[in-house]
Coordinates of C-alpha atoms in Angstrom, one line a residue:
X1 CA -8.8 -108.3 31.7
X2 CA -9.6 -104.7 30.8
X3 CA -12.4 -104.4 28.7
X4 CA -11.5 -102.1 25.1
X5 CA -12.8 -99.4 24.3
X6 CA -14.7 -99.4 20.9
X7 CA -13.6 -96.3 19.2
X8 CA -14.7 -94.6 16.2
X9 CA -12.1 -92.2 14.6
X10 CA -13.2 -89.1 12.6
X11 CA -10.2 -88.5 10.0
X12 CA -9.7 -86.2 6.8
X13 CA -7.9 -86.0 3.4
X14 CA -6.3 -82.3 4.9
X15 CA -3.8 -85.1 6.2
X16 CA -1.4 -87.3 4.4
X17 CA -2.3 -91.0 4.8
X18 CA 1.0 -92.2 6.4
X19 CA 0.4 -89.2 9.2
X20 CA -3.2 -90.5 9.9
X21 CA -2.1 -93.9 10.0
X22 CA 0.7 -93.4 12.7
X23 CA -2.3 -91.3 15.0
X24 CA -4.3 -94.7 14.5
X25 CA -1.4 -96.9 15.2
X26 CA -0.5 -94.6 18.1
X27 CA -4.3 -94.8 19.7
X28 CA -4.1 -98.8 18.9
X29 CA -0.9 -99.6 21.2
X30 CA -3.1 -97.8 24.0
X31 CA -3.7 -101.0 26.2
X32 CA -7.6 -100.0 26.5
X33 CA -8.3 -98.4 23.1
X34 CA -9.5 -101.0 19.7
X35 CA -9.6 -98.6 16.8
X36 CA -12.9 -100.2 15.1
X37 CA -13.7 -98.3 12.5
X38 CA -13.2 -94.9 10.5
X39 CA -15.2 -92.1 8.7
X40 CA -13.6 -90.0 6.8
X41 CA -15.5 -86.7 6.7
X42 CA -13.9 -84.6 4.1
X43 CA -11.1 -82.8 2.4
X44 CA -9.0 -83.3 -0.7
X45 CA -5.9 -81.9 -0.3
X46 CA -3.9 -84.7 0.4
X47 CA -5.9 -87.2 -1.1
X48 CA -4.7 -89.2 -3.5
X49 CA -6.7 -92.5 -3.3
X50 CA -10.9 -92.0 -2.5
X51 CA -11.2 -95.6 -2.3
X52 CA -12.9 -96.8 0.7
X53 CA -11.1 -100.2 0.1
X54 CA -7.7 -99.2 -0.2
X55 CA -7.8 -96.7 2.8
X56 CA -9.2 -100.0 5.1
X57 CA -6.6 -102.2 4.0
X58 CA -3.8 -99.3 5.1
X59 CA -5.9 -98.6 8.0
X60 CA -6.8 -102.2 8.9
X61 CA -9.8 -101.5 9.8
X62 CA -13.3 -101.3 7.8
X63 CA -13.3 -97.2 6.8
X64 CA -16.9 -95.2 5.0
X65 CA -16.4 -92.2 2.9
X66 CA -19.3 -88.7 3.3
X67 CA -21.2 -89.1 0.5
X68 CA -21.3 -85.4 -0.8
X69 CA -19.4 -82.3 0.2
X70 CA -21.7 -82.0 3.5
X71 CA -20.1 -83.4 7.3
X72 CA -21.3 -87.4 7.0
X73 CA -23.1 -86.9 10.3
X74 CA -25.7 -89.7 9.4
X75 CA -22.7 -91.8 8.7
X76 CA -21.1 -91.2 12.6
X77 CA -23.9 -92.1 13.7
X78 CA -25.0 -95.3 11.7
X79 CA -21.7 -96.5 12.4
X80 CA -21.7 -95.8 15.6
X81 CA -24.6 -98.2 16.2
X82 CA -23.0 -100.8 13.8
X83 CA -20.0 -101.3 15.4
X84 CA -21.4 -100.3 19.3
X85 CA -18.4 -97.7 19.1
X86 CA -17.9 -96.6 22.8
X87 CA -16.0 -93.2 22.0
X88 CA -15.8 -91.4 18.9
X89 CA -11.9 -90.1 18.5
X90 CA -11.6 -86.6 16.4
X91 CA -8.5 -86.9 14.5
X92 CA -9.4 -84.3 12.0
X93 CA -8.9 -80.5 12.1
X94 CA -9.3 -76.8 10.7
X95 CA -10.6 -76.3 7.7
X96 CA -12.6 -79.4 7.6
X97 CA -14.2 -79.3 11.0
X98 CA -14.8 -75.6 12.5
X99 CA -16.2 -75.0 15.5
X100 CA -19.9 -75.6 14.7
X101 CA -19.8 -78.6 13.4
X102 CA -17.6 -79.6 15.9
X103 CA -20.8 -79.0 18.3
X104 CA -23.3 -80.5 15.6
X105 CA -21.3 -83.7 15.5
X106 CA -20.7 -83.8 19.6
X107 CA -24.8 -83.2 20.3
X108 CA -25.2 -86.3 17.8
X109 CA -22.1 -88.7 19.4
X110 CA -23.7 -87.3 22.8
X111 CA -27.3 -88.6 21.3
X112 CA -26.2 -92.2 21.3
X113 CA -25.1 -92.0 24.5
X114 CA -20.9 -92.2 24.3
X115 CA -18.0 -90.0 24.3
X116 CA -16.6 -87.2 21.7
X117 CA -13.2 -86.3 22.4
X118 CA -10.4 -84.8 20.2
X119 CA -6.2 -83.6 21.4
X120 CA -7.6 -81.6 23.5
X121 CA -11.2 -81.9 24.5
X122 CA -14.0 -85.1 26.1
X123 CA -17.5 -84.0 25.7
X124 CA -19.7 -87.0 27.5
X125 CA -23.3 -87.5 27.7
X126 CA -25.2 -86.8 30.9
X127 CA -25.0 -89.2 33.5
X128 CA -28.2 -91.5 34.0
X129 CA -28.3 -93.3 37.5
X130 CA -30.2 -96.3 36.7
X131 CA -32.1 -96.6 40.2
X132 CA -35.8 -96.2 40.0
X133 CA -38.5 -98.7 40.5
X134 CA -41.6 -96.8 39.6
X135 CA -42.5 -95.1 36.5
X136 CA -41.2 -91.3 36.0
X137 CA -40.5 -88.3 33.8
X138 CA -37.6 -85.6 33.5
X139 CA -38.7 -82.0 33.6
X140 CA -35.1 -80.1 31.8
X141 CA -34.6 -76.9 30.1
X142 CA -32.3 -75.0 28.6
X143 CA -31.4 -72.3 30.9
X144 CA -32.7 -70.8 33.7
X145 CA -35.9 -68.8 34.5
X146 CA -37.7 -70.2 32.2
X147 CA -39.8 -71.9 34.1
X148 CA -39.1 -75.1 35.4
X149 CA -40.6 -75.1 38.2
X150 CA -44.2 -73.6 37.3
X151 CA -44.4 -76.4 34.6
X152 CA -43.3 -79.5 37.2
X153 CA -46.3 -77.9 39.7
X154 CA -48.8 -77.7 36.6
X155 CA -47.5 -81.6 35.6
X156 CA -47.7 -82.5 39.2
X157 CA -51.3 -80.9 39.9
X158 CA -52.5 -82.2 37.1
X159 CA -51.7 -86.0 37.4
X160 CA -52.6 -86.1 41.0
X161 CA -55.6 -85.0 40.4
X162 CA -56.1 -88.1 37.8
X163 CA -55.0 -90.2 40.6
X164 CA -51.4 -90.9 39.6
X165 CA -50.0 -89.9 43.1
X166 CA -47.2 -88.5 42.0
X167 CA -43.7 -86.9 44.1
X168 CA -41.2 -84.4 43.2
X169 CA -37.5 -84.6 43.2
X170 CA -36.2 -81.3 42.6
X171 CA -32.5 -80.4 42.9
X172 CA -31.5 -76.5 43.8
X173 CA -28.1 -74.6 44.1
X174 CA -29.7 -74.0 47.7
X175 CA -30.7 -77.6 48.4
X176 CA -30.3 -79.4 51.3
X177 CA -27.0 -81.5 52.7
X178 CA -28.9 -84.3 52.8
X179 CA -32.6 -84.9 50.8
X180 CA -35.2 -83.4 52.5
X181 CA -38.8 -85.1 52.6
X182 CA -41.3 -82.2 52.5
X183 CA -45.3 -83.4 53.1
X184 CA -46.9 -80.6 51.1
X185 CA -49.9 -82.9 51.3
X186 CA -50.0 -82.5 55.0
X187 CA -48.2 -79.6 55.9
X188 CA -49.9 -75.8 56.1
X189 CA -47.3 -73.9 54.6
X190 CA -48.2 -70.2 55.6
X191 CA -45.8 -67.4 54.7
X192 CA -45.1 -67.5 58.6
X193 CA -44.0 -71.3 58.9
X194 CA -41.6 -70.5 55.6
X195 CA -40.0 -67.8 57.5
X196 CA -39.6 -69.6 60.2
X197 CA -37.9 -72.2 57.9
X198 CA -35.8 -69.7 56.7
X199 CA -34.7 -67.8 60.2
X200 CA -33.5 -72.2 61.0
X201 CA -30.9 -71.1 57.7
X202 CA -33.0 -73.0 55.5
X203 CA -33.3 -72.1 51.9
X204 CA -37.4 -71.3 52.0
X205 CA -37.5 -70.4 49.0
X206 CA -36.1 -73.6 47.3
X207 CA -37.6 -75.6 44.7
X208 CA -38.9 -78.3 46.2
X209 CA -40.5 -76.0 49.1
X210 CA -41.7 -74.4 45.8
X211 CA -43.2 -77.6 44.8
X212 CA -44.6 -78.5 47.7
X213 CA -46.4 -75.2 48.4
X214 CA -48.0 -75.1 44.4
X215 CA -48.9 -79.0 44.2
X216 CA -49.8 -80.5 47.5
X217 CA -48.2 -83.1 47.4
X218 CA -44.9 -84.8 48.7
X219 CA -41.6 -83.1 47.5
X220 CA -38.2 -84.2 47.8
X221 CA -35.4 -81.4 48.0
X222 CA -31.9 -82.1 46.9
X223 CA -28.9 -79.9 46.0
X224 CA -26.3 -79.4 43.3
X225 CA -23.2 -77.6 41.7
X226 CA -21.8 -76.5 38.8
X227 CA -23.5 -77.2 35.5
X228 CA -21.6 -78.6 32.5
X229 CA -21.7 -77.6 28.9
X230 CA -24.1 -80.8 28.1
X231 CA -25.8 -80.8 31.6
X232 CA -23.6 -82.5 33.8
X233 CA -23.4 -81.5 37.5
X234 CA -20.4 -81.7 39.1
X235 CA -22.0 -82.0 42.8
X236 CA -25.4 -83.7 43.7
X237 CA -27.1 -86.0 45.8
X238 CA -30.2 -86.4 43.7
X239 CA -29.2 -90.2 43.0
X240 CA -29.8 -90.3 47.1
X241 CA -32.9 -88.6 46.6
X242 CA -34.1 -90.8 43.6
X243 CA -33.7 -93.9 46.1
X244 CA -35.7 -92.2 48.4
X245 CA -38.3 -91.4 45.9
X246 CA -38.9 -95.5 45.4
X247 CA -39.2 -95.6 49.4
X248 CA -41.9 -93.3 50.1
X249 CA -45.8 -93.5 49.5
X250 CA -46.3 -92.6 45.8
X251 CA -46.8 -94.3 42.5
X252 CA -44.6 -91.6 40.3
X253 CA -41.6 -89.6 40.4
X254 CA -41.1 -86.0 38.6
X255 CA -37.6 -85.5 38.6
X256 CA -37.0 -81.7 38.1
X257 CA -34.0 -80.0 36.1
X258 CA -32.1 -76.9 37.6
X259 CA -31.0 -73.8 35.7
X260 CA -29.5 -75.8 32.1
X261 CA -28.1 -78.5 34.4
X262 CA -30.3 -82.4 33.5
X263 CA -31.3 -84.6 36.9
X264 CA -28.9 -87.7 36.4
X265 CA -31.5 -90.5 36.5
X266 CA -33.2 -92.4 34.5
X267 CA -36.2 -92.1 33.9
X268 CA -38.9 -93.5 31.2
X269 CA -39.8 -90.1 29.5
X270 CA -39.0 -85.8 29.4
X271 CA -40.2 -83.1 29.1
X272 CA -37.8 -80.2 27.8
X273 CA -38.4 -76.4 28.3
X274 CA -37.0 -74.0 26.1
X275 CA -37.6 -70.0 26.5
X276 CA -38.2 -68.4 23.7
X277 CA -36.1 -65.4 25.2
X278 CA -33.1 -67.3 24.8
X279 CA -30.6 -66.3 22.0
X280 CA -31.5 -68.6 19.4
X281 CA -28.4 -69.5 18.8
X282 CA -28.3 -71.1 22.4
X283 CA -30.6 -73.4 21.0
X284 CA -29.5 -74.0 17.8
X285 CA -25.8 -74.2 18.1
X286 CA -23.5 -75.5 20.9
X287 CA -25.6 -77.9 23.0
X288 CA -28.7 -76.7 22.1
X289 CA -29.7 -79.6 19.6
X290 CA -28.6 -82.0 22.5
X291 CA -31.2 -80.9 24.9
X292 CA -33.5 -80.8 22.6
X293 CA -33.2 -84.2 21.0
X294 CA -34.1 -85.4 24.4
X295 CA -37.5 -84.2 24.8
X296 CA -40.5 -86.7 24.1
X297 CA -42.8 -83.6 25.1
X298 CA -41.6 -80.1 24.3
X299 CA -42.8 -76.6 25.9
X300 CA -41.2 -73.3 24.6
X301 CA -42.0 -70.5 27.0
X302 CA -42.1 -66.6 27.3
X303 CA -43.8 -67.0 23.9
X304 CA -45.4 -63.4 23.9
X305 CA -43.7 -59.2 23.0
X306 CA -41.4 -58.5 23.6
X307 CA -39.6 -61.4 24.8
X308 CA -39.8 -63.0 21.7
X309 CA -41.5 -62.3 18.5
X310 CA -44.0 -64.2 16.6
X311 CA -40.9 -64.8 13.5
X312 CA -38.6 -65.8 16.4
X313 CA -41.1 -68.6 17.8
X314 CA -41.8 -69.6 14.2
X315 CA -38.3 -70.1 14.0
X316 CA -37.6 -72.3 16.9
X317 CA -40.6 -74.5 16.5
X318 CA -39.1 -75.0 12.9
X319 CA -35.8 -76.1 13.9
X320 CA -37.4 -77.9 16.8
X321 CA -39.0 -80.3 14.3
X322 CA -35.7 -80.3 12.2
X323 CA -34.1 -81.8 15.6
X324 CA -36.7 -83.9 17.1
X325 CA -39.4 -84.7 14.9
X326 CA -41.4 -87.1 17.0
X327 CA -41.3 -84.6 20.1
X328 CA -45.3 -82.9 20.7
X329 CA -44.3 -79.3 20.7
X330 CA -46.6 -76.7 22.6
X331 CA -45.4 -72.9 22.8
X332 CA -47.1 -71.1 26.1
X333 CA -47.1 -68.0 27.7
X334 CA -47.0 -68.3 31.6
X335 CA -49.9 -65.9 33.8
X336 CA -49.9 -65.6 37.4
X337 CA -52.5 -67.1 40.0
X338 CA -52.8 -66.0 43.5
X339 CA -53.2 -69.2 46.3
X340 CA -55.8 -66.8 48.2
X341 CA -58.1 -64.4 47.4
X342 CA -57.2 -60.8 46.9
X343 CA -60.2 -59.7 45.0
X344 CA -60.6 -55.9 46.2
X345 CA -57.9 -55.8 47.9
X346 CA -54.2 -53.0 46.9
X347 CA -51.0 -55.4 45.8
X348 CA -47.2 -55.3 45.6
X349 CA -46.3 -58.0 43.2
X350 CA -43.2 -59.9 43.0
X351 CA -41.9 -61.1 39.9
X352 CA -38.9 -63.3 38.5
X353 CA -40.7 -62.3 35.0
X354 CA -38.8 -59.8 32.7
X355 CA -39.6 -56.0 33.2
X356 CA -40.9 -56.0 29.3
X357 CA -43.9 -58.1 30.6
X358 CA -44.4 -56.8 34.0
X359 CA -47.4 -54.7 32.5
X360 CA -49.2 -57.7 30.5
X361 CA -49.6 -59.5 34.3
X362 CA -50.3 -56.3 36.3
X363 CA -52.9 -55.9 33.6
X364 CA -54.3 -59.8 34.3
X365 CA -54.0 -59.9 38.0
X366 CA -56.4 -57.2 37.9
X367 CA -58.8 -58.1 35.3
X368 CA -59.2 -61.9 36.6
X369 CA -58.6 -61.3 40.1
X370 CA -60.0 -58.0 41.1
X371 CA -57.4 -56.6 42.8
X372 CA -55.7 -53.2 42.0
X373 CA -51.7 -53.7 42.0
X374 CA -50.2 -50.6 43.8
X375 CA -46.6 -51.7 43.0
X376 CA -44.5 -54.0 41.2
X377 CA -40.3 -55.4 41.3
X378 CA -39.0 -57.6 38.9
X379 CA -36.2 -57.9 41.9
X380 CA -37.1 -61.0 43.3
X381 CA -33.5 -62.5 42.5
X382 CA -31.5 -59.1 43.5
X383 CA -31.7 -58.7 47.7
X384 CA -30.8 -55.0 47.2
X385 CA -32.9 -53.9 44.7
X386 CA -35.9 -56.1 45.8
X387 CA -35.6 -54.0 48.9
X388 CA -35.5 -50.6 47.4
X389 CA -38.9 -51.3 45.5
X390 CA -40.5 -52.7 48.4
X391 CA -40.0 -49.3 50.2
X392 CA -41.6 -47.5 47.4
X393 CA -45.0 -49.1 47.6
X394 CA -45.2 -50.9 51.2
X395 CA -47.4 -48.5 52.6
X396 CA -49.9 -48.2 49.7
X397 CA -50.7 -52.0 49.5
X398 CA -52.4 -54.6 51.7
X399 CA -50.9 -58.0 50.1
X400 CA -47.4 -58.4 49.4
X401 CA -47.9 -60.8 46.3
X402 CA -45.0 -63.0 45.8
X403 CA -43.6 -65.9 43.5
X404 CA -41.8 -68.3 45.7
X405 CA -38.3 -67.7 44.7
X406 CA -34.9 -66.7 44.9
X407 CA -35.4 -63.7 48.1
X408 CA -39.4 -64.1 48.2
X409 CA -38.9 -65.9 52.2
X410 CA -35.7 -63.7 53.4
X411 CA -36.5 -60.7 52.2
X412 CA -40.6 -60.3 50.3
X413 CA -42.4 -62.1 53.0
X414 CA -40.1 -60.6 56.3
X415 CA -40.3 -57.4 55.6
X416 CA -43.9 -57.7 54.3
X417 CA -44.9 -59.3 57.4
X418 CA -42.7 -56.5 59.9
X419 CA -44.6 -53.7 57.8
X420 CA -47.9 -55.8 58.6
X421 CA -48.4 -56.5 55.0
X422 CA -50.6 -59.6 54.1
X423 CA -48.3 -62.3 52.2
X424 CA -49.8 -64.6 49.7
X425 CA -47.8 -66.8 47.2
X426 CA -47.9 -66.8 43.4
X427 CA -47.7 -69.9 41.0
X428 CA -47.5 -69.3 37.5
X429 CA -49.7 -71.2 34.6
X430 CA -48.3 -72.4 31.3
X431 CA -51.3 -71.5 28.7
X432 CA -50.8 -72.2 25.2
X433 CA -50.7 -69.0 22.7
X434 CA -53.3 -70.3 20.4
X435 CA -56.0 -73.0 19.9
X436 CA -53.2 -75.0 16.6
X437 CA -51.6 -76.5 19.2
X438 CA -52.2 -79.9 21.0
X439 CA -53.8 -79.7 24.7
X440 CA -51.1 -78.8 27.2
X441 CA -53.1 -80.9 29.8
X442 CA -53.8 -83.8 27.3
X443 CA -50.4 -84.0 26.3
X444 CA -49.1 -84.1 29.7
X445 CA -51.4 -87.3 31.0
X446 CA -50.7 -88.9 27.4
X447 CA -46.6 -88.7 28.0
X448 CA -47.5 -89.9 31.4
X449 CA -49.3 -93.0 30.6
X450 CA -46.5 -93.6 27.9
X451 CA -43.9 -93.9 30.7
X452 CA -45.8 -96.1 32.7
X453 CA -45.9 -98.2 29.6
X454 CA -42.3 -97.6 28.9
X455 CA -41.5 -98.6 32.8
X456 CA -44.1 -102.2 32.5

């Protein structure tokens, strides 16, 4: 026998009774759908009875009424967990509903975990492949360059170092057919062995090489496609990789985000990365609210001038605790660190960072490092352009300073290396804009130990 769906329906008083009971009637002789309850969220027009008893005994089924004038989204989702709804039907329309709260009431359906759908749109939760049998964490963000990556190295230096023995289990637009095991514990990854990777047609510059270069330690690459509106992927074989993770030799598992798309495991706890660049209204509309209802531990980044000012920060972090009020917030600033020493030495430096900030690192390289930067690109993600800068400075610099990412193998380190240019990789540091907020590193081993408790 087919299992019913539970479903919640959303209706509205801009609709004559007999009309909404025929949709309900309709959705009822569906052969998988039980209409369990009802909210009605608003309007008068057509409204001649408010009694919550009357409209249940039309409707047959139990029916709660908003409160005020405000969208009952507390009510959705109180009911939604008294009646373990499965789906939540919109039956309701224009003027009531607009497009906004549309999105407010789908990040709060998506929440509990279940569907919002209307005539002519299904909005569904991320999928969570229940698979792991060691303790982990999600690192997810809300768009891309941002910093995923540089945050999952710092998490994963950081706990290995406390003995937590952690891997990696990053998926990439340019990831691998099948996951790929990378021993960044035992390999020496030189800028020569990477392009040698890359001249094989690997993707070198991939996050889990990324991973395995910054941390040490064992990574495990996997690849994806396409990106839904609430994270979804439409291609990945992370849920492969996950397995994997439980196989090898370690005691934890990082599973990293790409771009706004959400790994599809489960996992015990997340961290969630929002750039402060970002339109705020990314954040605070649409799916925004969604992502960030996830996050146990939150980390806003590009916190600095120009990319976003101190009213704009103030702004997020206020709606951040609106959303999520249990979530540890920490806003940060990223600042490069060479893997090798370039004191005295002339540098090209290649940057996925914003042009607008460009200066503030040339400025730190130099004063914590000792070096004198000759030349700079912000290019690292345009081939063409990446090339053209290169050529500018190539012969005034020894070290071709590099991030590992997007064209840093196939195009930074070759034609460093054919112009007999030093290479040396770049990781980037989350440091927290001011001494109010909790320790980043702390904060970090705290949400770890949490999800081992969460996992035992």
């Amino acid at each position: 026998m087919t299992n019913l769906i539970k479903t919640l329906c959303l209706v509205d008083g801009e609709h004559y009774l007999p009309v909404t009971q025929e949709a309900i009637d309709t959705l009822n002789n569906l052969e998988h759908i039980d209409i369990t309850a009802v909210v009605f969220i608003g309007g008068t027009e057509k409204l001649r009875d408010d009694s919550e008893e009357s409209y249940s005994e039309v409707l047959g089924v139990p029916v709660q009424f908003a409160k005020d004038k405000d969208i009952p989204y507390d009510i959705i989702v109180d009911m939604i967990r008294e009646y373990d709804i499965d789906t939540v039907m919109d039956l309701s329309d224009e003027p009531i509903l607009d497009y906004p709260k549309r999105f407010k009431i789908a990040c709060k359906v998506l929440n509990e975990g279940i569907t919002y759908q209307g005539p002519d749109f299904k909005f569904e939760p991320h999928s969570e492949y229940d698979v792991m049998k060691k303790p982990s964490i999600t690192i997810l963000g809300t768009g891309k360059r941002i910093g995923k990556t540089a945050v999952s190295g710092f998490v994963s230096r950081l706990i290995d170092k406390k003995g937590y023995e952690p891997c990696v289990i990053a998926m990439g637009r340019g990831g691998p057919e099948e996951p790929e095991i990378v021993h960044g514990e035992e390999l020496e990854i030189s800028a020569e062995f990477l392009l040698e990777q890359s001249q094989k047609g690997v993707h070198a510059a991939s996050d889990h090489w990324e991973d395995a270069l910054m941390s040490r330690i064992l990574t495990i690459g996997c690849r994806r496609c396409g990106g839904g509106m609430a994270g979804e992927v439409f291609l990945t074989n992370m849920k492969k990789g996950a397995i994997l993770a439980n196989k090898v030799d370690s005691k934890f598992a990082i599973f990293e985000g790409s771009g706004a798309a959400i790994p599809p495991i489960k996992t015990n706890k997340k961290i969630v990365l929002i750039g402060a660049n970002q339109p705020t209204s990314n954040l605070t509309t649409y799916f925004g609210p969604y992502r960030i209802s996830l996050g146990d531990l939150i980390i806003l980044t590009m916190c600095e001038e120009p990319m976003a000012s101190k009213e704009k920060i103030a702004e997020i972090e206020k709606f951040i605790s609106e959303i999520n009020p249990d979530a540890t917030v920490i806003s940060t600033v990223f600042r490069p660190k060479p893997l090798e020493d370039i004191s005295g030495k002339k540098v090209l430096f290649a940057t996925t960072a914003p042009e607008e900030v460009k200066d503030k690192l040339v400025d730190y390289l130099e004063e914590k490092y000792s070096c004198e930067v000759v030349g700079t690109t912000s290019h690292l993600s345009n081939r063409p352009l990446l090339k053209e800068d290169m050529e500018k400075y190539m012969d005034k610099a020894d070290v071709m300073l590099t991030e590992l990412k997007a064209a840093a193998v196939d195009v930074a380190t070759k034609d460093a290396i054919n112009a007999g240019l030093e290479v040396v990789y770049c990781d980037n540091i989350p440091i927290a804009i001011s001494d109010k907020y909790p320790d980043l590193g702390d904060s970090v081993i705290e949400l770890v130990n949490n999800a081992i408790d969460d996992f035992n």
